[in-house]
Coordinates of C-alpha atoms and ligand atoms in Angstrom, one line a residue:
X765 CA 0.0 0.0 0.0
X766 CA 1.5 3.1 -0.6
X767 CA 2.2 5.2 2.0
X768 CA 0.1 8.9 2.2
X769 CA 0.2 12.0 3.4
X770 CA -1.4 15.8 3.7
X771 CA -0.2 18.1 1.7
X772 CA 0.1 21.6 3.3
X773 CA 0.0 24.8 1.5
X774 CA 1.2 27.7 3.6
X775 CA 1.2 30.9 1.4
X776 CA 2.4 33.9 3.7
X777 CA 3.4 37.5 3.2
X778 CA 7.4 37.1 1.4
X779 CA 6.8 33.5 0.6
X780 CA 5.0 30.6 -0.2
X781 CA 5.6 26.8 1.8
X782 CA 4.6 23.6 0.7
X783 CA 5.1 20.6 4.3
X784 CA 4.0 17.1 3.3
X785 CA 2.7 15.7 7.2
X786 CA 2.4 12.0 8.1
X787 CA -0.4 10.5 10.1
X788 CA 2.0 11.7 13.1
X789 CA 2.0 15.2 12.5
X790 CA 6.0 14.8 11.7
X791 CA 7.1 16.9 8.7
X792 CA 7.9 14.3 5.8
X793 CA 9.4 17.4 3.4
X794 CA 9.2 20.6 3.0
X795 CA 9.9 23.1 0.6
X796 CA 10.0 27.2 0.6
X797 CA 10.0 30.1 -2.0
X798 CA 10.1 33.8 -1.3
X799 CA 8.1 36.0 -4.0
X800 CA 8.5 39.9 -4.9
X801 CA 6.9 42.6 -2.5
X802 CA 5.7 45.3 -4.7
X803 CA 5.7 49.0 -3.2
X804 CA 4.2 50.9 -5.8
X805 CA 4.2 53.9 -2.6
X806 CA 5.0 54.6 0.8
X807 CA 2.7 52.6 2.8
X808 CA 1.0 50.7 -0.3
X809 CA 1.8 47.0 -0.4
X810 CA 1.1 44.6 -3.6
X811 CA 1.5 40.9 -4.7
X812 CA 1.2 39.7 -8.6
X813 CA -1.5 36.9 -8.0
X814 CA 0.3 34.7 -10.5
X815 CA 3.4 35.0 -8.8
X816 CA 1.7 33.6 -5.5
X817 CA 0.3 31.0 -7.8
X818 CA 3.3 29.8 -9.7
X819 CA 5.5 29.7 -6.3
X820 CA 2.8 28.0 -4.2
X821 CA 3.0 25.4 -7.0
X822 CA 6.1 25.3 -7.3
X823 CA 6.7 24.1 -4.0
X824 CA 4.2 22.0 -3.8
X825 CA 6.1 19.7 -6.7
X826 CA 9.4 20.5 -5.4
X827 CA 8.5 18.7 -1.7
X828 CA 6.8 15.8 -3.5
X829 CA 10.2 15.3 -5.9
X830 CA 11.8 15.4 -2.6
X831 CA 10.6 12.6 -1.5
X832 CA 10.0 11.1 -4.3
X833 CA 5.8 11.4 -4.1
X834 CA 3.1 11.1 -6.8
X835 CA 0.0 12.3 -6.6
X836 CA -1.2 9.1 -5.0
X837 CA 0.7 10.2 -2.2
X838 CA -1.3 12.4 -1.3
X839 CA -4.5 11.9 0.7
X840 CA -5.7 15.5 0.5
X841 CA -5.0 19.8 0.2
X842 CA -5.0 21.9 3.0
X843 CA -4.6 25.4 2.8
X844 CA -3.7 28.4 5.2
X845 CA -2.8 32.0 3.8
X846 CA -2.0 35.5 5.0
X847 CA -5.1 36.7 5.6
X848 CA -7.1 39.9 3.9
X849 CA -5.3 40.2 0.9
X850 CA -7.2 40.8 -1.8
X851 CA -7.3 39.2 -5.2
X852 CA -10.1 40.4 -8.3
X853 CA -10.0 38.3 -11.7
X854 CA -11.9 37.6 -15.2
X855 CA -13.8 34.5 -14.5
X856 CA -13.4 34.2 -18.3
X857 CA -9.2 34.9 -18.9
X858 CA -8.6 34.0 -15.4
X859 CA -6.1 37.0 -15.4
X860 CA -6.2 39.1 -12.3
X861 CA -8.0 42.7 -12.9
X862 CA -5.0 44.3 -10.6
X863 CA -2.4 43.5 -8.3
X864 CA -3.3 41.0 -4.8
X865 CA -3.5 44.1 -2.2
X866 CA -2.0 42.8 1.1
X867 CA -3.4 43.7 4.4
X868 CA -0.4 46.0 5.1
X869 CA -1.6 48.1 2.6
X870 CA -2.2 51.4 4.0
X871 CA -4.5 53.1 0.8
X872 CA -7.9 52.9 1.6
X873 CA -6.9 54.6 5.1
X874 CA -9.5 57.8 4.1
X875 CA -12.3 56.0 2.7
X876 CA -12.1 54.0 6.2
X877 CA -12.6 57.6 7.7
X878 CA -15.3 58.0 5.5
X879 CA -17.0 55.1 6.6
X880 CA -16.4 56.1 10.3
X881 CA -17.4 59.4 9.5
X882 CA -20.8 58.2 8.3
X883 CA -20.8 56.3 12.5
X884 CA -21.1 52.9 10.7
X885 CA -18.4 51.6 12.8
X886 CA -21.0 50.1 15.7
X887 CA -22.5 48.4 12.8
X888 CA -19.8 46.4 11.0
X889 CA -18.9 45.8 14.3
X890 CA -21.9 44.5 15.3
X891 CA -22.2 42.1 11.8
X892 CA -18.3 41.5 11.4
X893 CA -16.5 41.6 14.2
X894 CA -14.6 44.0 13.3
X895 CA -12.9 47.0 13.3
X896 CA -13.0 50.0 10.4
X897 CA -9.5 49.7 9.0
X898 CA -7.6 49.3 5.6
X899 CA -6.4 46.3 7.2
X900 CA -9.4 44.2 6.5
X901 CA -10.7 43.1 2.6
X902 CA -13.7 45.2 1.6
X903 CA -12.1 48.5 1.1
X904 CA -9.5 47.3 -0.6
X905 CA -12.2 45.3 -2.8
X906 CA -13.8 48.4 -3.6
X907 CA -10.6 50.1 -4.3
X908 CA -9.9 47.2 -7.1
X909 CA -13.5 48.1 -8.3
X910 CA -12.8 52.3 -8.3
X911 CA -9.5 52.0 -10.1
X912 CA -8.5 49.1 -12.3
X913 CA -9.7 50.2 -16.0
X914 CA -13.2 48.9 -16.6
X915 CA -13.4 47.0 -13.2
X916 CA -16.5 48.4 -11.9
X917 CA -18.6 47.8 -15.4
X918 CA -17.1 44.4 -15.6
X919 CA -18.3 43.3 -12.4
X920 CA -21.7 44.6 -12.9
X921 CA -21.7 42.2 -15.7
X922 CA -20.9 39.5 -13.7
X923 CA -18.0 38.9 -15.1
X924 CA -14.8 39.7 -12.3
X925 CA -14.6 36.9 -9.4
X926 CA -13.1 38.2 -5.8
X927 CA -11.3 36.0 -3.6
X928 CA -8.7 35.9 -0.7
X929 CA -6.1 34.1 -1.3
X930 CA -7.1 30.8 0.0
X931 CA -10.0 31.1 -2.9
X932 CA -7.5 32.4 -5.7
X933 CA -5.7 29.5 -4.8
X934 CA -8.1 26.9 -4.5
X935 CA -9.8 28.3 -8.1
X936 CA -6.4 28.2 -9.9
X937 CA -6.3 24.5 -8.2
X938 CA -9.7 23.3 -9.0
X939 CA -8.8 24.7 -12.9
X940 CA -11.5 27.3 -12.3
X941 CA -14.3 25.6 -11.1
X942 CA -14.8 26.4 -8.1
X943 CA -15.0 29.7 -6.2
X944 CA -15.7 29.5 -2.5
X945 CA -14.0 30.9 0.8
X946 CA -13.7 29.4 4.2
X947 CA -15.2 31.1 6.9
X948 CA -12.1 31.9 8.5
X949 CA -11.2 34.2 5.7
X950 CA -14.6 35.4 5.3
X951 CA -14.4 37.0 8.7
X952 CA -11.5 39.2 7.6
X953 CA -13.1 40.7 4.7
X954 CA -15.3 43.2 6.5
X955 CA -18.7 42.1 4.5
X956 CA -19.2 39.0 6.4
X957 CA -22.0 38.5 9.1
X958 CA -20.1 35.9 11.6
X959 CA -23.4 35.2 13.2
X960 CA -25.3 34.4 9.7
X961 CA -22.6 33.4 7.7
X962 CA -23.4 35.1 4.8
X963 CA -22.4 38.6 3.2
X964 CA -23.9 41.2 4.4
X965 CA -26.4 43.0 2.4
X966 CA -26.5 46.2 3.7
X967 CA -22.6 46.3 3.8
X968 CA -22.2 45.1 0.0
X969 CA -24.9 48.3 -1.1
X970 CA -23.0 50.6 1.3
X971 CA -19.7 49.6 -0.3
X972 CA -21.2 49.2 -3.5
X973 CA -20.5 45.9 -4.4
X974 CA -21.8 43.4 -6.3
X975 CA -22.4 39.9 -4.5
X976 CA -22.2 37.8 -7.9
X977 CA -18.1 38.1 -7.8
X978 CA -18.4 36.5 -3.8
X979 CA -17.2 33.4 -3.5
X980 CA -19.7 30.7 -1.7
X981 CA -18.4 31.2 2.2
X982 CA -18.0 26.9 3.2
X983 CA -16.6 25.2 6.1
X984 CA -12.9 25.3 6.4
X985 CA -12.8 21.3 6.3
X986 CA -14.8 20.1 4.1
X987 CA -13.8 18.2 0.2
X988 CA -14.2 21.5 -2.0
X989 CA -12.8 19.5 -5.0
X990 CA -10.3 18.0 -6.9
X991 CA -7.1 19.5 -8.7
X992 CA -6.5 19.7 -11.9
X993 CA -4.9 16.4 -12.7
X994 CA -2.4 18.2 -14.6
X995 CA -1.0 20.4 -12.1
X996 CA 0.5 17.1 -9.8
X997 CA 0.2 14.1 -11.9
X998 CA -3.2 13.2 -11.4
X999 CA -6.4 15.0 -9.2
X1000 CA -6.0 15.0 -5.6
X1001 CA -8.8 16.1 -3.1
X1002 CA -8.9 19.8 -1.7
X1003 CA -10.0 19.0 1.9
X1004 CA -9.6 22.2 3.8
X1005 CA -8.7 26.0 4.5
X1006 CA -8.0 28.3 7.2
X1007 CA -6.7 31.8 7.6
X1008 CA -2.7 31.7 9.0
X1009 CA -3.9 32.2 12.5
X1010 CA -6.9 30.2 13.3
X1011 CA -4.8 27.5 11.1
X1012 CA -2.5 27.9 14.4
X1013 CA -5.0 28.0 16.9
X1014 CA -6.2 24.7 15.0
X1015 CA -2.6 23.0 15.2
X1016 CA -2.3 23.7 18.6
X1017 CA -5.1 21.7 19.3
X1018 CA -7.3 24.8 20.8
X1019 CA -10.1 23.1 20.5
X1020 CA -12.2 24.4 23.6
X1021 CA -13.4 27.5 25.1
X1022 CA -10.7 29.3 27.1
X1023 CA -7.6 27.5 25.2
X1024 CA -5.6 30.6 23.9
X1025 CA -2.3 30.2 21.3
X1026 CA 0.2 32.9 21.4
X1027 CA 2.4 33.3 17.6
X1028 CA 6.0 35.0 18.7
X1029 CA 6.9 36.1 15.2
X1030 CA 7.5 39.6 13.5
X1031 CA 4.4 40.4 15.2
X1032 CA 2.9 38.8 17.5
X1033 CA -1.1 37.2 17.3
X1034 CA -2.8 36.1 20.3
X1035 CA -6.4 34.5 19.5
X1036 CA -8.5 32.3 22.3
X1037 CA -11.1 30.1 21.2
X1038 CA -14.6 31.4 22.4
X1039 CA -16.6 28.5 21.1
X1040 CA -20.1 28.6 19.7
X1041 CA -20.9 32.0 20.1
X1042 CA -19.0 35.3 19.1
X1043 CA -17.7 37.0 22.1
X1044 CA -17.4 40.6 21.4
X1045 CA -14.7 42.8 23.2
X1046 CA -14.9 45.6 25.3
X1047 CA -11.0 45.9 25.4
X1048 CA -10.1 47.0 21.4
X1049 CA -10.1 43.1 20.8
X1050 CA -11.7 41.6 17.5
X1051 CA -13.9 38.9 17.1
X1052 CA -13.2 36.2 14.3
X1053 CA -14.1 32.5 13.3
X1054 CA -11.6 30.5 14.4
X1055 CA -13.2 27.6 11.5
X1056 CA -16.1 25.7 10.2
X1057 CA -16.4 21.7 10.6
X1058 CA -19.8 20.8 9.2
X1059 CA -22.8 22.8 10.9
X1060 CA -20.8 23.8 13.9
X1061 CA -18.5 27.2 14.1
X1062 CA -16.0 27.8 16.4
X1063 CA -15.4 31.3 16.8
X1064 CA -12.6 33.5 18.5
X1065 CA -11.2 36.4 20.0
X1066 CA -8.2 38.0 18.8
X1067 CA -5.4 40.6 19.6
X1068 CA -2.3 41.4 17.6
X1069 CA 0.9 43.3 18.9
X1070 CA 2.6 44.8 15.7
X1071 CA 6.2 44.5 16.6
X1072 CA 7.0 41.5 18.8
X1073 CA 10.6 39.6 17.7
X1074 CA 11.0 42.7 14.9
X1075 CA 12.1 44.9 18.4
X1076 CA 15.1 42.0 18.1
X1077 CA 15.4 42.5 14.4
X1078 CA 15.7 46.2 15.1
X1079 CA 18.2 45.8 17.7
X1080 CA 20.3 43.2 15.1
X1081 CA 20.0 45.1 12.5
X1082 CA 19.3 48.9 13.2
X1083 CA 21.2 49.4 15.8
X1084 CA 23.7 46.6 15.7
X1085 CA 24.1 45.7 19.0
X1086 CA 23.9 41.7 18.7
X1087 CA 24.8 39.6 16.0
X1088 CA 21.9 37.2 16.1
X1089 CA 18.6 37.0 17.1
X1090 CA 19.5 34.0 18.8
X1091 CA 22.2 36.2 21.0
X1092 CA 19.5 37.6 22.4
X1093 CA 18.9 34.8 25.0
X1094 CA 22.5 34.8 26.4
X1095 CA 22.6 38.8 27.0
X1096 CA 19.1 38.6 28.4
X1097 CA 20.7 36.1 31.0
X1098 CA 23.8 37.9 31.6
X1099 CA 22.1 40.7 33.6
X1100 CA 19.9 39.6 36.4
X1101 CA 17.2 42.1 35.3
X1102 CA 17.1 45.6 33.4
X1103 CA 18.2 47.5 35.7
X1104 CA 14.9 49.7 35.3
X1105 CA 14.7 49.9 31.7
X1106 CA 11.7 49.6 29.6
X1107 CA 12.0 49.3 25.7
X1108 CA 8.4 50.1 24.0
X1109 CA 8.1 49.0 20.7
X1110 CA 5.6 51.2 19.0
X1111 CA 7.7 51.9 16.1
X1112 CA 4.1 51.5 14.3
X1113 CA 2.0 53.1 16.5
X1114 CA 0.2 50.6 19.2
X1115 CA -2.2 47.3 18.4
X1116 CA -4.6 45.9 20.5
X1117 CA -5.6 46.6 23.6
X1118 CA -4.1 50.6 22.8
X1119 CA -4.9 51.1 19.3
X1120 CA -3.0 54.0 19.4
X1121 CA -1.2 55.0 16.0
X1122 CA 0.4 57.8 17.3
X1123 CA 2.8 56.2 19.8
X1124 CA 5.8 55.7 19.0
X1125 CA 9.0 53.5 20.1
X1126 CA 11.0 54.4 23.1
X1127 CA 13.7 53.0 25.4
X1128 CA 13.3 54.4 29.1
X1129 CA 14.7 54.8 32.5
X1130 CA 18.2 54.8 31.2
X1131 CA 20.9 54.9 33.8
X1132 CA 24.7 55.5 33.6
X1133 CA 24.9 51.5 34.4
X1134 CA 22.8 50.3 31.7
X1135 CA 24.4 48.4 28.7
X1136 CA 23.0 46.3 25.7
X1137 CA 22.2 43.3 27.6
X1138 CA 19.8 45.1 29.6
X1139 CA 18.3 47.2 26.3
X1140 CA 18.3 43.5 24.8
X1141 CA 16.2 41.9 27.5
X1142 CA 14.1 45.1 27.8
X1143 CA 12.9 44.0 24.4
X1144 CA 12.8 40.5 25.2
X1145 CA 10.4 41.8 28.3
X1146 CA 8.1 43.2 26.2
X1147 CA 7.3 40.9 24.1
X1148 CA 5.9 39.1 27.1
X1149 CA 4.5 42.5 28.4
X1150 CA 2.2 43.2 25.3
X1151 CA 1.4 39.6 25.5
X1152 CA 0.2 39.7 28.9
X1153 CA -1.8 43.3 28.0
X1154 CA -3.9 40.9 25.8
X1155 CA -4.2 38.2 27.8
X1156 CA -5.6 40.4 30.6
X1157 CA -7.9 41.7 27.9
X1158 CA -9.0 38.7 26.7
X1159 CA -9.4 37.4 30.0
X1160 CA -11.9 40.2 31.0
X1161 CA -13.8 39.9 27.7
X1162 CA -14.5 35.9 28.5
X1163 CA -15.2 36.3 31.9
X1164 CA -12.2 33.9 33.5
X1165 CA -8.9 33.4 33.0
X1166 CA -7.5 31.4 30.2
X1167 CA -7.3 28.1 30.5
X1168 CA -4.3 27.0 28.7
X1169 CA -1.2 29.4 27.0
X1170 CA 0.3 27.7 24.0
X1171 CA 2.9 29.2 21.8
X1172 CA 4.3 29.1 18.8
X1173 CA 6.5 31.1 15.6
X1174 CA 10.2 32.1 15.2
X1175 CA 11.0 33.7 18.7
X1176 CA 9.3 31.2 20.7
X1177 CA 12.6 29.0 20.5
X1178 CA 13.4 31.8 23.1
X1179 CA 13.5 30.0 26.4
X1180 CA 14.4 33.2 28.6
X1181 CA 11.0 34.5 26.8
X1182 CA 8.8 31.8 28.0
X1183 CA 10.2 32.0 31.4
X1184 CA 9.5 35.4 31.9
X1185 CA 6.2 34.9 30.0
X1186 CA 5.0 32.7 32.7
X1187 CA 6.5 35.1 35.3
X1188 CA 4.5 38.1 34.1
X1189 CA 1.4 36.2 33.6
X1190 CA 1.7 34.3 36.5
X1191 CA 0.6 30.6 34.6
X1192 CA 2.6 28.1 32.8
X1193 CA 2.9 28.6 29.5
X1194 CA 3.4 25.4 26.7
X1195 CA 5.4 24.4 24.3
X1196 CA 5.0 22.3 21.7
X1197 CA 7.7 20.0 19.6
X1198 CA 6.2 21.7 16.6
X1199 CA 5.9 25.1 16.9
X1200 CA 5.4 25.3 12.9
X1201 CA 1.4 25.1 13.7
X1202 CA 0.2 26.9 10.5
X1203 CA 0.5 24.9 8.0
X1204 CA -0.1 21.6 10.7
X1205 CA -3.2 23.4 11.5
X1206 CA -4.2 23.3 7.7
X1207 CA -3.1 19.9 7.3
X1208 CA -5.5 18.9 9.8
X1209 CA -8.8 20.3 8.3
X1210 CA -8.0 18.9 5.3
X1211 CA -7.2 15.8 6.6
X1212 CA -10.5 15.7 8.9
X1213 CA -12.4 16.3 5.6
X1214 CA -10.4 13.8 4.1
X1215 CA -10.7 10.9 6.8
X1216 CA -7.2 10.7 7.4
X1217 CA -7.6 11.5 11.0
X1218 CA -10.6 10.3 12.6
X1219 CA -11.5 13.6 15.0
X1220 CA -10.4 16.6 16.8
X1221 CA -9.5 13.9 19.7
X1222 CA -7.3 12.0 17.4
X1223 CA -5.9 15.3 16.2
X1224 CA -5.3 16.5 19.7
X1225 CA -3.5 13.1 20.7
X1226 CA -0.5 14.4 18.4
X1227 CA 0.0 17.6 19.9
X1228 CA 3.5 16.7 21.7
X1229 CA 4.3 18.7 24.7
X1230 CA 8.7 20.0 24.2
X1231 CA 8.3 22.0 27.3
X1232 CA 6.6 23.8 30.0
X1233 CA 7.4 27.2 31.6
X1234 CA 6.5 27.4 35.1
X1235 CA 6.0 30.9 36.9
X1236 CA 8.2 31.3 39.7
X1237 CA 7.9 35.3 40.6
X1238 CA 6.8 36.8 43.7
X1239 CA 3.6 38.9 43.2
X1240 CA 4.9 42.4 44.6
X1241 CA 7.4 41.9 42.2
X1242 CA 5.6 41.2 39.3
X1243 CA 2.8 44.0 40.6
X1244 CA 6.3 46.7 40.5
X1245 CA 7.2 45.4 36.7
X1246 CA 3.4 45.3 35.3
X1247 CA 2.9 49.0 37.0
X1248 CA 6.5 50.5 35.2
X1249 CA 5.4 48.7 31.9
X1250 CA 2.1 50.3 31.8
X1251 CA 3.8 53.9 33.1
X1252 CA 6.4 53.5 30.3
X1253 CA 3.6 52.3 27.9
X1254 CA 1.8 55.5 29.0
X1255 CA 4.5 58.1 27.8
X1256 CA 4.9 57.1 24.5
X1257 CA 1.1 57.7 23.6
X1258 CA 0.1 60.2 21.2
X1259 CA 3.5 61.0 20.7
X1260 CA 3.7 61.6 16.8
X1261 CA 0.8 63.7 17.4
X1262 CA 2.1 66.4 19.7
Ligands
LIG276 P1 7.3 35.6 10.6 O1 6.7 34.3 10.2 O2 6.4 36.5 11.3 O3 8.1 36.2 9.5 P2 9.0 34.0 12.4 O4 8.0 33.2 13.0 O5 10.0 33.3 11.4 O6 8.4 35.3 11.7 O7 9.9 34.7 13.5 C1 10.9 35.6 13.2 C2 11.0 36.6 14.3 O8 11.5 36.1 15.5 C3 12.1 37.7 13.9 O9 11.5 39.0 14.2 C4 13.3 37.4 14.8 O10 13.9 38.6 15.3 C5 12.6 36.7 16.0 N1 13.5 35.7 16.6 C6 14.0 34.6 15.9 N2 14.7 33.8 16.8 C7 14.7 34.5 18.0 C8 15.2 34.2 19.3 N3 16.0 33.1 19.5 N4 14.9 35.1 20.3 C9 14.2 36.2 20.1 N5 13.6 36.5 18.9 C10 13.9 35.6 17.8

């Protein structure tokens, strides 16, 4: 018999991953591309859809040659994306109308005022879950619509499809035939009603958009189709999709209310599953579906930080004061604290729960005594600091305290971190053997769809404890931190804006 696996599609901001999984959850191959970043302006951000489809592809046959797998390898598709970016074609050519527009992009900024203006924002709140912003799909949609020649007439025709990229993807798969968006996704668009999971009426007409180029919102594990045999040999089913981060939250097995993952990468995305019914936040959190698996949604509440381990980059690169991120650990260690100095990274302004973008970064209560390695752990610090803002937020917004702390991405390897993590929180926090959960998380739905596992309980017997973090700080101590970190915090809002 031969021997079969999930194939994982992980298409993310600078590049596109293809991880073949075994019945384990072990990574069987792998293979990574990055693609071009387009900056037509300051603070505009594009992709070329085909790029994202020819490298996503690419990798996908590179980590079956790897191994040496056919298409009969492979049990089934799962796919997790960056979220929000947004993708118009020509149902006809299957040519895209304009350039993917990534969630960084910053150019729809005044029609979001607009919109605010108008005091809509309770409203799409209300319906989405969600905050006015660029951030988020729909006015980037309508953007496509206002400016790409002949857009807006073509789409009145019924003749431009829209999709996220999970749906460009799973199109281009299917050979175009079929167009459909998991709910995960659909939450980030901003024209979604979580509760009804359709599109919102009232926000398409508002927008002005017509709902004949939607995609058919669908569970996020569930067979949407076959490939193309020609694209690996032969058709292979399409079992399963997810947004990056609920696809994390579903590889680290958060599978019940109160179980909260924590992603320590560039930024840094802390979501908490809030099962069957939205939970909205009175603490600038937003509410999202964490998936679909048949009738049943399970939805969640989410914060991000918008520099977490880039405050390390900075300090590698920028500054220059350590020659890997890695580093970072040992000079954290070599100094038995800070010696009183905070480091606030709002080089961006400030996420959730501040949603200030007018602070700005600042390194405080300098001394004549303090040296890098206190700067460096500073930084360290507050990555666990922000973290801990959201958790105390999300805590409030569920009503108890969360009942498990997972973790995950690139600075999570970070063991001084984690310990001070569970310091500041006070409660362990866990690690997992594979903190890669994205794409895992996507190879699970579409394996669920797909029969390969049997369950969630199945699922969750392969998350592998590496390590825990147990808290070990006296309260009055962690009370004098918590109360400079939120002074410090304090100072650096508004600051671009006196
Ligand atoms: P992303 O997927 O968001 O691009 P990753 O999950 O790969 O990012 O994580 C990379 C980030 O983690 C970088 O910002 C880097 O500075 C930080 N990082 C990597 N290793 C460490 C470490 N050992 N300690 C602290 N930060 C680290």
């Amino acid at each position: 018999m031969k021997k079969k696996y999930i194939m994982s599609l992980d298409q993310g901001t600078t590049s596109a991953r293809c991880v073949l999984y075994d019945r384990e959850g072990n990574q069987v191959s792998m293979a990574q591309k990055e693609f071009r970043q387009i900056y037509p302006k300051a603070g505009w951000v594009e992709h070329d859809p085909m790029e994202i489809w020819s490298t996503q592809i690419g990798v996908a046959q590179e980590a079956m040659l790897k191994i040496n797998a056919t298409c009969e390898n492979i049990e089934a598709i799962g796919i997790t994306n960056q979220r929000e970016t947004t993708v118009v074609w020509d149902r006809e050519t299957g040519e895209p109308v304009y350039n993917a527009i990534v969630w960084q992009c910053r150019r729809t900024a005044k029609l979001c005022d607009e919109l605010k203006k108008k005091g809509l924002e309770a409203k799409f709140r209300e319906k989405t879950g969600l905050l006015i912003d660029p951030y988020f799909s729909a006015t980037k949609l309508k953007w496509i619509l206002e400016n790409a020649e002949g857009a807006a007439e073509k789409s009145r025709e019924g003749r431009l499809l829209f999709g996220t990229v999970e749906t460009w993807l799973i199109w281009k798969l299917t050979g175009g035939r079929v167009h459909v968006t998991d709910y995960s996704n659909a939450s980030r668009t901003m024209m979604f009603n979580i509760k009804t999971l359709t599109w919102d009426e009232e926000i398409l007409r508002e927008l002005d958009i017509p709902a004949c180029m939607l995609p058919e919102p669908v569970p996020s594990s569930m067979i949407y189709g076959e490939s193309d045999p020609r694209i690996l040999g032969g058709p292979v089913k399409i079992g399963g999709a997810a947004g990056d981060q609920q696809a994390a939250l579903f590889g680290q097995a958060c599978f019940s209310f109160g179980e909260a993952k924590n992603t320590y990468g560039t930024g840094g995305f802390m979501l908490v599953n809030t099962g069957k019914e939205p939970v909205f936040s009175g603490n600038g959190l937003i509410t999202t579906i964490g998936w679909g698996i048949g009738d049943e949604v399970s939805y969640a509440l989410e914060g991000s930080v918008f520099i977490s381990g880039a405050a390390i980059q900075w300090l590698r690169d920028e500054v220059k004061i350590l020659d890997n991120a890695a580093l970072s650990e040992k000079m954290a260690r070599a100094v038995e604290d800070t010696a009183g100095v905070y480091f606030i990274p709002a080089f961006t302004g400030l996420g959730a729960p501040y949603w200030d973008p007018y602070a700005r970064g600042a390194i405080m209560g300098l001394t004549r005594g303090a040296n890098r390695n206190h700067i460096t752990r500073a930084a360290l610090e507050a990555m666990a600091y922000q973290t801990m803002d959201l958790m105390t937020a999300m805590s409030e917004d569920i009503g108890r305290t969360i009942k498990a702390f997972k973790v995950d991405g690139g600075a999570s390897v970070n063991d001084f971190l984690l310990e001070f993590q569970a310091d500041i929180m006070d409660m362990p926090v866990y690690r997992p053997e594979c903190i890669e959960t994205t794409s895992l998380g996507a190879a699970y739905l579409a394996g669920l769809a797909a029969g390969y596992w049997k369950d969630t309980e199945d699922i969750a017997s392969n998350w592998r404890l590496e390590k825990t973090f147990m808290p070990s700080m006296e309260k009055e101590r962690r009370e004098e931190l918590l109360k400079g970190w939120h002074e410090a915090v304090r100072r650096t809002l508004g600051w671009a804006n006196i």
